[in-house]
Amino acid sequence: MVITNVVASTKSRQAPSNNDLPAGSLRTFTMRFVPILRKYVGALENPWVTESLVRPVQIIWDGVMQGWPHKFTEDNDKVYRLKIYDWRTQFGKAALDAVEAHWASDAKYSNPEVHKNYVESALSPRLPFMYGCVEVLDDLGTIQVRAVRIQGNPLMLLHL
């Protein structure tokens, strides 16, 4: 097959790197800014959709990176987007590794059809991978369980 309607970009895009940061800011950026950014993005309803982050990123930057004034725009956001991309990549790799380890953990998962059924169940409306906060209500042991999304818990996010 020949693709005839290809349009080549005349812009060369250099991958963002820590070299794009203001001089002397790397330590504060990596030790303070990036963890706060990850916590913020991880707490979003959908952490995979990160359009329109310029304003919150600017607020985080202004609060953390006070010695390095910078104004973010949609055109110059490459460094923080790289850190979000890195986080997603690590998250995705960890997820794939966990799934592969799960398939390898038991011979019953050797069949791809079993994989399909398992995934359909895991993605079903009953949300089997939510966890709960259990609160004991009285001396009789009555409990209340509240379902919690993994993405909304800072402790869970720290270990992802």
Short mmCIF file of C-alpha atoms in Angstrom, two decimals:
data_model
loop_
_atom_site.label_atom_id
_atom_site.label_comp_id
_atom_site.label_asym_id
_atom_site.label_seq_id
_atom_site.Cartn_x
_atom_site.Cartn_y
_atom_site.Cartn_z
CA MET A 1 0.00 0.00 0.00
CA VAL A 2 1.25 3.48 -0.86
CA ILE A 3 0.15 6.47 1.19
CA THR A 4 -0.10 9.47 -1.10
CA ASN A 5 -1.55 12.18 1.11
CA VAL A 6 1.26 12.45 3.66
CA VAL A 7 2.07 15.91 4.93
CA ALA A 8 5.52 16.36 6.40
CA SER A 9 6.03 18.90 9.13
CA THR A 10 8.65 21.55 8.47
CA LYS A 11 9.13 22.13 12.21
CA SER A 12 11.76 20.08 13.93
CA ARG A 13 10.62 19.09 17.39
CA GLN A 14 13.27 18.54 19.97
CA ALA A 15 12.22 16.38 22.88
CA PRO A 16 11.89 18.35 26.10
CA SER A 17 14.54 17.74 28.72
CA ASN A 18 15.75 19.08 32.03
CA ASN A 19 18.05 21.35 29.98
CA ASP A 20 14.94 23.39 29.17
CA LEU A 21 14.61 24.38 32.84
CA PRO A 22 15.84 27.73 34.14
CA ALA A 23 19.47 27.63 35.32
CA GLY A 24 19.83 26.38 38.89
CA SER A 25 16.24 25.15 39.21
CA LEU A 26 16.66 21.40 38.59
CA ARG A 27 16.78 20.31 42.25
CA THR A 28 13.69 22.30 43.28
CA PHE A 29 11.91 21.21 40.09
CA THR A 30 12.53 17.49 40.65
CA MET A 31 12.22 17.41 44.44
CA ARG A 32 9.23 19.73 44.90
CA PHE A 33 7.47 20.75 41.68
CA VAL A 34 7.26 17.31 40.02
CA PRO A 35 5.83 15.46 43.07
CA ILE A 36 3.16 18.13 43.55
CA LEU A 37 2.33 18.05 39.83
CA ARG A 38 2.02 14.25 39.92
CA LYS A 39 -0.26 14.39 42.95
CA TYR A 40 -2.42 16.99 41.24
CA VAL A 41 -2.70 15.08 37.95
CA GLY A 42 -3.22 11.78 39.77
CA ALA A 43 -6.14 13.27 41.69
CA LEU A 44 -7.95 14.42 38.54
CA GLU A 45 -11.17 12.62 37.65
CA ASN A 46 -9.37 11.37 34.54
CA PRO A 47 -5.58 11.70 34.90
CA TRP A 48 -5.08 10.66 31.28
CA VAL A 49 -6.77 13.80 29.92
CA THR A 50 -4.46 16.69 30.70
CA GLU A 51 -5.49 19.44 28.34
CA SER A 52 -6.03 22.84 29.91
CA LEU A 53 -3.46 22.37 32.64
CA VAL A 54 -1.72 25.69 32.03
CA ARG A 55 -3.52 27.52 34.85
CA PRO A 56 -3.06 24.88 37.60
CA VAL A 57 0.54 24.27 36.52
CA GLN A 58 1.17 28.01 36.68
CA ILE A 59 -0.22 28.14 40.22
CA ILE A 60 1.98 25.21 41.29
CA TRP A 61 5.03 26.76 39.59
CA ASP A 62 4.47 30.17 41.16
CA GLY A 63 4.15 28.61 44.61
CA VAL A 64 7.11 26.24 44.38
CA MET A 65 9.55 27.79 41.90
CA GLN A 66 9.56 31.32 43.31
CA GLY A 67 13.18 32.03 42.34
CA TRP A 68 12.51 31.23 38.69
CA PRO A 69 9.62 33.27 37.28
CA HIS A 70 8.07 31.68 34.22
CA LYS A 71 4.76 32.05 32.40
CA PHE A 72 3.28 28.91 30.89
CA THR A 73 1.33 28.93 27.66
CA GLU A 74 0.03 26.10 25.49
CA ASP A 75 3.12 26.63 23.31
CA ASN A 76 5.82 26.43 26.00
CA ASP A 77 4.56 23.72 28.30
CA LYS A 78 6.94 20.99 27.16
CA VAL A 79 8.86 20.38 30.39
CA TYR A 80 5.87 19.76 32.65
CA ARG A 81 4.17 17.70 29.93
CA LEU A 82 7.32 15.56 29.73
CA LYS A 83 7.08 14.86 33.47
CA ILE A 84 3.43 13.88 33.11
CA TYR A 85 4.37 11.67 30.14
CA ASP A 86 7.17 10.07 32.20
CA TRP A 87 4.72 9.42 35.05
CA ARG A 88 2.18 7.87 32.69
CA THR A 89 4.87 5.72 31.08
CA GLN A 90 6.00 4.41 34.48
CA PHE A 91 2.39 3.86 35.52
CA GLY A 92 1.59 2.03 32.28
CA LYS A 93 4.71 -0.13 32.48
CA ALA A 94 3.92 -1.05 36.09
CA ALA A 95 0.37 -1.93 35.07
CA LEU A 96 1.54 -4.13 32.19
CA ASP A 97 4.11 -5.83 34.41
CA ALA A 98 1.43 -6.48 37.04
CA VAL A 99 -0.96 -7.97 34.47
CA GLU A 100 1.78 -10.19 33.01
CA ALA A 101 2.75 -11.33 36.52
CA HIS A 102 -0.91 -12.07 37.26
CA TRP A 103 -1.27 -14.17 34.10
CA ALA A 104 1.93 -16.05 35.01
CA SER A 105 0.80 -16.63 38.62
CA ASP A 106 -1.67 -19.39 37.83
CA ALA A 107 -1.95 -21.98 35.05
CA LYS A 108 -5.67 -21.23 34.73
CA TYR A 109 -4.68 -17.96 32.98
CA SER A 110 -2.78 -19.70 30.17
CA ASN A 111 -5.71 -19.36 27.75
CA PRO A 112 -6.27 -15.99 26.00
CA GLU A 113 -10.04 -16.55 26.24
CA VAL A 114 -9.69 -16.64 30.04
CA HIS A 115 -7.76 -13.34 29.81
CA LYS A 116 -10.67 -11.84 27.88
CA ASN A 117 -13.24 -12.99 30.44
CA TYR A 118 -11.11 -11.73 33.31
CA VAL A 119 -10.67 -8.29 31.73
CA GLU A 120 -14.40 -8.02 30.98
CA SER A 121 -15.12 -8.79 34.64
CA ALA A 122 -12.45 -6.35 35.88
CA LEU A 123 -13.90 -3.54 33.76
CA SER A 124 -17.50 -4.31 34.65
CA PRO A 125 -19.71 -1.74 36.40
CA ARG A 126 -19.20 -3.45 39.78
CA LEU A 127 -15.62 -2.05 39.93
CA PRO A 128 -13.82 -4.95 41.63
CA PHE A 129 -10.57 -2.97 41.91
CA MET A 130 -11.85 -0.24 44.13
CA TYR A 131 -10.90 -0.54 47.75
CA GLY A 132 -12.86 0.47 50.80
CA CYS A 133 -12.35 2.44 53.94
CA VAL A 134 -13.89 0.50 56.79
CA GLU A 135 -15.22 2.37 59.81
CA VAL A 136 -16.39 0.56 62.95
CA LEU A 137 -19.61 2.24 64.05
CA ASP A 138 -20.25 0.66 67.47
CA ASP A 139 -19.09 -1.87 70.08
CA LEU A 140 -21.10 -4.62 68.36
CA GLY A 141 -18.75 -4.49 65.39
CA THR A 142 -21.16 -2.84 62.99
CA ILE A 143 -19.12 -1.50 60.12
CA GLN A 144 -19.61 0.96 57.32
CA VAL A 145 -17.63 0.49 54.12
CA ARG A 146 -17.03 3.40 51.79
CA ALA A 147 -15.69 2.63 48.30
CA VAL A 148 -12.69 4.72 47.29
CA ARG A 149 -11.11 5.28 43.88
CA ILE A 150 -7.41 4.41 43.81
CA GLN A 151 -6.67 7.63 41.88
CA GLY A 152 -8.04 9.76 44.71
CA ASN A 153 -5.74 8.44 47.44
CA PRO A 154 -2.34 10.16 47.88
CA LEU A 155 -0.85 7.07 49.56
CA MET A 156 -1.83 4.87 46.61
CA LEU A 157 -0.53 7.46 44.13
CA LEU A 158 2.80 7.64 45.94
CA HIS A 159 3.38 3.94 45.30
CA LEU A 160 2.25 3.85 41.68
#
